[in-house]
mmCIF file of C-alpha atoms in Angstrom:
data_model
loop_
_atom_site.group_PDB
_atom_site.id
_atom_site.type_symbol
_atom_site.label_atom_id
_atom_site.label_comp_id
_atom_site.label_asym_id
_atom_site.label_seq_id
_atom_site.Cartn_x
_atom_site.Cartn_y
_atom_site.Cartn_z
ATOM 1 C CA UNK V 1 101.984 73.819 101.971
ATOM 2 C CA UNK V 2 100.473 76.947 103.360
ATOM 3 C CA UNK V 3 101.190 76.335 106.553
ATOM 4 C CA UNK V 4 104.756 76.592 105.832
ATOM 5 C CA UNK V 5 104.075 80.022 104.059
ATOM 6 C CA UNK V 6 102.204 81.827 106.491
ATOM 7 C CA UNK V 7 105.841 80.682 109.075
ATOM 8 C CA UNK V 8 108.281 82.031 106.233
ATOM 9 C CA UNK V 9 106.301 85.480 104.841
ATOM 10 C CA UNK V 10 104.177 87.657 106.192
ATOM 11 C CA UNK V 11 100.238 87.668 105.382
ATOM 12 C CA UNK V 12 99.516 89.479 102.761
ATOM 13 C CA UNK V 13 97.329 92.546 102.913
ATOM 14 C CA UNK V 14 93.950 92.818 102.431
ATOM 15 C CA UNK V 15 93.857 96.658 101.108
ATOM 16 C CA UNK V 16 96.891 98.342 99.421
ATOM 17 C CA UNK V 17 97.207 100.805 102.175
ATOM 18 C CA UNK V 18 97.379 98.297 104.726
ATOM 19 C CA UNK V 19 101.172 97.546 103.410
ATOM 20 C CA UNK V 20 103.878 97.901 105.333
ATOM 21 C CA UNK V 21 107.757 97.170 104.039
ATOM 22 C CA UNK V 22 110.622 96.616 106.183
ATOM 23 C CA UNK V 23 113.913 97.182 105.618
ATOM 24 C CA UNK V 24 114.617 94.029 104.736
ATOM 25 C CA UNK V 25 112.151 94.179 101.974
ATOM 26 C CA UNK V 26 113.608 97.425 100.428
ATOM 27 C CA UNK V 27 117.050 96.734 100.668
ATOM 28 C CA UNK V 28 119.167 94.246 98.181
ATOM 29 C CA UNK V 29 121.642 92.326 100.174
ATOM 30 C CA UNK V 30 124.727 93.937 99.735
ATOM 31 C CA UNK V 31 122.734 96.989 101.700
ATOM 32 C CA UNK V 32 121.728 98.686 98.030
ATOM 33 C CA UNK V 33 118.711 100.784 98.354
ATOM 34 C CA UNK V 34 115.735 98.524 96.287
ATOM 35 C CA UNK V 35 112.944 100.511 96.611
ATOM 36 C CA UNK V 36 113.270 103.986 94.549
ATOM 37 C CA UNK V 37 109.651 105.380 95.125
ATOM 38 C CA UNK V 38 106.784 104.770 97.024
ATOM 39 C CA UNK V 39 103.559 107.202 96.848
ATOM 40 C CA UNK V 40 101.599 107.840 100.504
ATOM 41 C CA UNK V 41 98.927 105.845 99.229
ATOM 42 C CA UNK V 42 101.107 102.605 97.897
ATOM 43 C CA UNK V 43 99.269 103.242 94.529
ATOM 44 C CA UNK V 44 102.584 103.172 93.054
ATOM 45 C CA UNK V 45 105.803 101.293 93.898
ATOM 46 C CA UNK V 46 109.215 101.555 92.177
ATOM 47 C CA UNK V 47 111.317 98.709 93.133
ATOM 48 C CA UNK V 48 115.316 99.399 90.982
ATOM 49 C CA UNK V 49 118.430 100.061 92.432
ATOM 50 C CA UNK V 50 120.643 102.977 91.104
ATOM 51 C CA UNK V 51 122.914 101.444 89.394
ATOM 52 C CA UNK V 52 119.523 99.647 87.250
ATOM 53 C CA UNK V 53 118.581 102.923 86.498
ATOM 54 C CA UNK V 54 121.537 103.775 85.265
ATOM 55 C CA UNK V 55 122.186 100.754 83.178
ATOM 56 C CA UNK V 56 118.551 101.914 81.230
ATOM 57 C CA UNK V 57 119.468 104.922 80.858
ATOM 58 C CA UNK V 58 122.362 104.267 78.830
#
């Protein structure tokens, strides 16, 4: 069962700052930008698309 994990998604990281997305990670698949914010420390992560925002804002 793990095994099969560690071939489909990349290990995950032992420290927050050791983190890195891709652009397949941060992107929805019509090409939609998914991640909104992300501080220089990746304390904080905002993960919406625009149009999301927009819906909440209503």
């Amino acid at each position: 069962m793990y095994y099969s994990r560690d071939k489909r998604y990349p290990r995950i990281p032992a420290r927050r700052q050791d983190l890195l997305l891709t652009a397949e990670q941060t992107t929805t698949k019509s090409g939609a930008q998914f991640l909104m914010y992300h501080s220089p420390t990746n304390d904080i992560l905002i993960f919406a698309t625009e149009a999301g925002v927009r819906l909440l804002a209503q």
